[in-house]
Amino acid sequence: MRRPVLAGNWKMHGTRAENARLVDALIEASDEARCDVVICPPLVYLWEIGRQLKDSPIGLGAQDVCAEAQGAFTGEVSAAMLKDVGCGYAIVGHSERRQLYREDDALVARKFVAVQGVALVPILCVGETLDERERGVTEEIVARQLDAVLAVAGIAAFARAVVAYEPVWAIGTGKNATPEQAQAVHAFIRARISARDAMIGDGLRLLYGGSVKAANAAELFDQPDVDGGLVGGASLKADEFVRICAAAA
Ligand code: PGA
């Protein structure tokens, strides 16, 4: 039985005061959690929120990371720094990083390795655009994104990773993939990993992301290969996120 993971990707939202209220509400509701809950606030808030989460079961993650360990990389933050301020996870390869900041598969693979290099858990995002889905190349795209990481990190690395399938057309659009669409791609991802190592494939936690909300969470999480969610907009509302977590648990 794979333990569900619920990750909240706050993106570039929040203030110190708003964060404190949101985190308070999540901590209050988290006692019964039968899943791993992780929140991913903007970098500047990680330290403070990490302090607030201390002694709570909620994990802390970053939304991105630099592939380099240290040095002259103005504006960047290393995996070791994320660990130093209390992170346990880092998202790599989010479609907004791929699209808006031109991150390619090779860079995402290096970020994945950097994150594992300091014993943090990478949440690797993969997913196709609307155009790619309409052209019928969804599996080809997801395979390419996965294989780029497998080539650099190796199959064993997936025993210590989480993968999130996030169809780009479903992110922030209010238009989620149907449970059947999500399940089909999740099964494809698991099969691809299992072909290299059946045990790792079986244990790999696969999250769905893209317009997850309390109203659609249960039917998505009911799918056999959907082990939780990567939640954007709905993770900014405490009651909504708590209900989504409950649907996963
Ligand atoms: P959304 O974002 O839930 O707002 O669609 C998901 C994500 O980008 O991780």
Short mmCIF file of C-alpha atoms and ligand atoms in Angstrom, two decimals:
data_model
loop_
_atom_site.label_atom_id
_atom_site.label_comp_id
_atom_site.label_asym_id
_atom_site.label_seq_id
_atom_site.Cartn_x
_atom_site.Cartn_y
_atom_site.Cartn_z
CA MET A 1 0.00 0.00 0.00
CA ARG A 2 1.51 3.31 -1.07
CA ARG A 3 1.13 6.10 1.47
CA PRO A 4 -0.51 9.07 -0.25
CA VAL A 5 1.33 12.38 -0.67
CA LEU A 6 -0.43 15.73 -0.81
CA ALA A 7 1.81 18.60 -1.85
CA GLY A 8 0.66 22.22 -1.91
CA ASN A 9 2.46 24.35 -4.47
CA TRP A 10 1.82 27.92 -3.39
CA LYS A 11 3.61 29.38 -6.40
CA MET A 12 4.29 33.13 -6.02
CA HIS A 13 1.56 33.86 -3.47
CA GLY A 14 1.35 34.88 0.16
CA THR A 15 2.61 37.33 2.74
CA ARG A 16 4.14 36.51 6.12
CA ALA A 17 0.83 37.26 7.84
CA GLU A 18 -1.27 35.24 5.39
CA ASN A 19 1.19 32.33 5.54
CA ALA A 20 1.11 32.23 9.34
CA ARG A 21 -2.69 31.97 9.33
CA LEU A 22 -2.76 29.33 6.60
CA VAL A 23 -0.06 27.19 8.25
CA ASP A 24 -1.78 27.48 11.64
CA ALA A 25 -5.01 26.18 10.15
CA LEU A 26 -3.21 23.31 8.40
CA ILE A 27 -1.37 22.29 11.56
CA GLU A 28 -4.61 22.32 13.49
CA ALA A 29 -6.24 19.99 10.97
CA SER A 30 -3.23 17.73 10.44
CA ASP A 31 -3.44 15.44 13.49
CA GLU A 32 -5.40 12.69 11.84
CA ALA A 33 -3.54 12.82 8.56
CA ARG A 34 -3.01 9.41 7.06
CA CYS A 35 -1.00 10.84 4.22
CA ASP A 36 2.22 12.82 3.84
CA VAL A 37 1.34 16.51 3.58
CA VAL A 38 3.96 18.87 2.18
CA ILE A 39 3.71 22.60 1.58
CA CYS A 40 5.91 24.44 -0.89
CA PRO A 41 5.93 28.19 -0.19
CA PRO A 42 8.07 30.78 -1.96
CA LEU A 43 11.79 30.58 -1.06
CA VAL A 44 11.92 33.65 1.15
CA TYR A 45 9.31 32.20 3.48
CA LEU A 46 10.79 28.71 3.86
CA TRP A 47 12.78 29.36 7.02
CA GLU A 48 9.99 31.06 8.91
CA ILE A 49 7.38 28.49 7.88
CA GLY A 50 9.80 25.68 8.70
CA ARG A 51 9.98 27.02 12.25
CA GLN A 52 6.21 27.15 12.42
CA LEU A 53 5.94 23.54 11.17
CA LYS A 54 8.46 22.24 13.71
CA ASP A 55 6.81 19.48 15.81
CA SER A 56 4.03 19.13 13.22
CA PRO A 57 3.75 16.22 10.77
CA ILE A 58 3.61 18.61 7.79
CA GLY A 59 6.65 18.59 5.54
CA LEU A 60 8.32 21.54 3.83
CA GLY A 61 9.35 21.72 0.19
CA ALA A 62 10.79 24.19 -2.30
CA GLN A 63 9.22 24.97 -5.67
CA ASP A 64 12.52 24.84 -7.53
CA VAL A 65 16.25 24.48 -6.88
CA CYS A 66 19.56 25.26 -8.56
CA ALA A 67 21.36 22.32 -10.18
CA GLU A 68 24.73 23.65 -8.98
CA ALA A 69 26.10 23.05 -5.49
CA GLN A 70 27.50 26.56 -4.87
CA GLY A 71 29.34 29.43 -6.51
CA ALA A 72 28.76 32.38 -8.80
CA PHE A 73 25.09 31.78 -9.72
CA THR A 74 23.41 35.07 -8.87
CA GLY A 75 19.86 34.67 -7.67
CA GLU A 76 20.00 30.90 -7.28
CA VAL A 77 19.52 28.68 -4.20
CA SER A 78 21.20 25.28 -3.80
CA ALA A 79 19.71 22.02 -2.58
CA ALA A 80 22.01 22.12 0.47
CA MET A 81 20.62 25.55 1.36
CA LEU A 82 17.06 24.23 1.11
CA LYS A 83 17.99 21.40 3.42
CA ASP A 84 19.72 23.85 5.77
CA VAL A 85 16.49 25.83 6.23
CA GLY A 86 14.42 22.72 6.89
CA CYS A 87 13.15 21.44 3.55
CA GLY A 88 12.56 17.75 2.99
CA TYR A 89 11.38 18.03 -0.61
CA ALA A 90 11.94 20.07 -3.76
CA ILE A 91 9.79 20.26 -6.88
CA VAL A 92 11.82 19.91 -10.08
CA GLY A 93 10.67 20.40 -13.65
CA HIS A 94 7.37 22.14 -12.95
CA SER A 95 5.83 23.07 -16.29
CA GLU A 96 5.99 26.78 -15.42
CA ARG A 97 9.77 26.42 -15.00
CA ARG A 98 9.98 24.44 -18.25
CA GLN A 99 7.85 26.89 -20.22
CA LEU A 100 8.53 30.33 -18.73
CA TYR A 101 12.18 29.81 -17.81
CA ARG A 102 13.17 27.48 -20.64
CA GLU A 103 14.26 24.61 -18.40
CA ASP A 104 14.96 21.57 -20.55
CA ASP A 105 14.96 17.86 -19.70
CA ALA A 106 18.72 17.82 -19.14
CA LEU A 107 18.60 20.65 -16.61
CA VAL A 108 15.64 19.08 -14.82
CA ALA A 109 17.62 15.82 -14.55
CA ARG A 110 20.57 17.67 -13.01
CA LYS A 111 18.25 19.36 -10.51
CA PHE A 112 16.78 15.98 -9.60
CA VAL A 113 20.27 14.63 -8.90
CA ALA A 114 21.24 17.75 -6.91
CA VAL A 115 18.17 17.35 -4.70
CA GLN A 116 18.88 13.69 -3.98
CA GLY A 117 22.53 14.52 -3.43
CA VAL A 118 21.63 16.16 -0.13
CA ALA A 119 19.01 13.53 0.73
CA LEU A 120 15.95 15.63 -0.10
CA VAL A 121 13.07 14.04 -1.99
CA PRO A 122 12.54 15.39 -5.51
CA ILE A 123 8.98 15.82 -6.76
CA LEU A 124 9.57 15.41 -10.49
CA CYS A 125 6.86 16.99 -12.68
CA VAL A 126 6.06 15.66 -16.12
CA GLY A 127 3.18 16.36 -18.47
CA GLU A 128 2.09 17.31 -21.94
CA THR A 129 0.70 20.55 -23.38
CA LEU A 130 -2.75 20.78 -24.94
CA ASP A 131 -1.21 20.76 -28.39
CA GLU A 132 0.76 17.61 -27.57
CA ARG A 133 -2.35 15.87 -26.20
CA GLU A 134 -4.33 16.79 -29.30
CA ARG A 135 -1.55 15.46 -31.51
CA GLY A 136 -1.71 12.17 -29.60
CA VAL A 137 1.88 12.33 -28.34
CA THR A 138 1.20 12.46 -24.59
CA GLU A 139 3.00 9.19 -23.82
CA GLU A 140 5.92 10.13 -26.04
CA ILE A 141 6.38 13.44 -24.18
CA VAL A 142 6.04 11.93 -20.71
CA ALA A 143 8.43 9.10 -21.66
CA ARG A 144 11.01 11.62 -22.90
CA GLN A 145 10.76 13.65 -19.69
CA LEU A 146 11.10 10.53 -17.53
CA ASP A 147 13.86 8.93 -19.55
CA ALA A 148 16.00 12.07 -19.35
CA VAL A 149 16.03 11.72 -15.57
CA LEU A 150 16.46 7.93 -15.64
CA ALA A 151 19.47 8.31 -17.91
CA VAL A 152 21.24 10.62 -15.48
CA ALA A 153 19.97 9.45 -12.09
CA GLY A 154 19.41 5.75 -12.73
CA ILE A 155 16.44 3.60 -11.79
CA ALA A 156 17.46 3.18 -8.14
CA ALA A 157 16.98 6.93 -7.62
CA PHE A 158 13.23 6.48 -8.17
CA ALA A 159 12.99 4.61 -4.89
CA ARG A 160 13.60 7.98 -3.23
CA ALA A 161 11.51 10.21 -5.48
CA VAL A 162 7.94 11.27 -6.09
CA VAL A 163 6.63 11.84 -9.63
CA ALA A 164 3.80 14.25 -10.41
CA TYR A 165 1.85 13.98 -13.64
CA GLU A 166 0.63 17.47 -14.46
CA PRO A 167 -0.98 17.96 -17.85
CA VAL A 168 -0.10 21.56 -18.70
CA TRP A 169 -3.58 22.24 -20.06
CA ALA A 170 -5.08 21.41 -16.66
CA ILE A 171 -2.84 23.67 -14.55
CA GLY A 172 -4.60 26.74 -13.23
CA THR A 173 -7.31 26.40 -15.86
CA GLY A 174 -10.06 24.88 -13.74
CA LYS A 175 -10.15 22.08 -16.30
CA ASN A 176 -8.80 18.95 -14.61
CA ALA A 177 -7.99 15.74 -16.41
CA THR A 178 -10.76 13.18 -16.02
CA PRO A 179 -9.96 10.37 -13.58
CA GLU A 180 -9.67 8.03 -16.60
CA GLN A 181 -7.22 10.35 -18.39
CA ALA A 182 -5.11 10.70 -15.24
CA GLN A 183 -5.16 6.97 -14.55
CA ALA A 184 -4.09 6.13 -18.11
CA VAL A 185 -0.97 8.30 -17.91
CA HIS A 186 -0.18 7.23 -14.35
CA ALA A 187 -0.36 3.58 -15.39
CA PHE A 188 1.94 4.37 -18.31
CA ILE A 189 4.49 6.04 -16.00
CA ARG A 190 4.38 3.19 -13.50
CA ALA A 191 4.80 0.60 -16.25
CA ARG A 192 7.80 2.45 -17.63
CA ILE A 193 9.49 2.48 -14.23
CA SER A 194 8.42 -1.09 -13.45
CA ALA A 195 9.93 -2.32 -16.71
CA ARG A 196 13.32 -1.41 -15.24
CA ASP A 197 12.58 -2.43 -11.65
CA ALA A 198 9.25 -3.93 -10.70
CA MET A 199 9.60 -3.24 -6.99
CA ILE A 200 10.54 0.40 -7.47
CA GLY A 201 7.70 0.86 -9.94
CA ASP A 202 5.23 -0.68 -7.55
CA GLY A 203 6.32 1.55 -4.67
CA LEU A 204 6.64 4.80 -6.63
CA ARG A 205 4.20 7.44 -5.49
CA LEU A 206 2.55 9.16 -8.45
CA LEU A 207 0.72 12.43 -7.87
CA TYR A 208 -1.79 14.04 -10.16
CA GLY A 209 -1.69 17.83 -10.53
CA GLY A 210 -3.87 20.25 -12.47
CA SER A 211 -6.98 21.94 -11.07
CA VAL A 212 -7.35 19.53 -8.15
CA LYS A 213 -10.02 20.77 -5.76
CA ALA A 214 -12.10 19.28 -2.96
CA ALA A 215 -14.93 18.63 -5.41
CA ASN A 216 -12.88 16.41 -7.76
CA ALA A 217 -10.15 15.06 -5.45
CA ALA A 218 -11.89 11.84 -4.36
CA GLU A 219 -12.61 10.55 -7.85
CA LEU A 220 -9.04 11.30 -8.96
CA PHE A 221 -7.46 9.71 -5.88
CA ASP A 222 -9.73 6.66 -6.25
CA GLN A 223 -7.78 5.64 -9.34
CA PRO A 224 -5.42 2.74 -8.64
CA ASP A 225 -2.27 4.52 -9.82
CA VAL A 226 -3.03 7.99 -8.41
CA ASP A 227 -1.29 8.23 -5.03
CA GLY A 228 -2.08 11.82 -4.13
CA GLY A 229 -1.89 15.27 -5.62
CA LEU A 230 0.23 18.29 -6.37
CA VAL A 231 -2.19 21.10 -5.69
CA GLY A 232 -1.71 24.72 -6.73
CA GLY A 233 -4.55 27.22 -6.32
CA ALA A 234 -6.59 25.10 -3.94
CA SER A 235 -3.64 24.73 -1.54
CA LEU A 236 -3.94 28.43 -0.66
CA LYS A 237 -7.28 27.90 1.07
CA ALA A 238 -6.91 25.98 4.32
CA ASP A 239 -10.36 24.37 4.39
CA GLU A 240 -10.16 23.37 0.74
CA PHE A 241 -6.68 21.88 1.07
CA VAL A 242 -7.65 20.02 4.25
CA ARG A 243 -10.62 18.50 2.43
CA ILE A 244 -8.36 17.44 -0.44
CA CYS A 245 -5.98 15.82 2.04
CA ALA A 246 -8.89 13.99 3.62
CA ALA A 247 -9.90 12.66 0.21
CA ALA A 248 -6.40 11.20 -0.21
CA ALA A 249 -6.28 9.63 3.25
P1 PGA B 1 -3.38 24.13 -9.98
O1 PGA B 1 -1.76 24.03 -10.09
O2 PGA B 1 -3.80 23.17 -8.91
O3 PGA B 1 -3.62 25.56 -9.59
O4 PGA B 1 -3.93 23.78 -11.31
C1 PGA B 1 -1.11 22.79 -10.00
C2 PGA B 1 0.39 22.98 -10.12
O5 PGA B 1 0.82 23.81 -10.92
O6 PGA B 1 1.16 22.30 -9.44
#
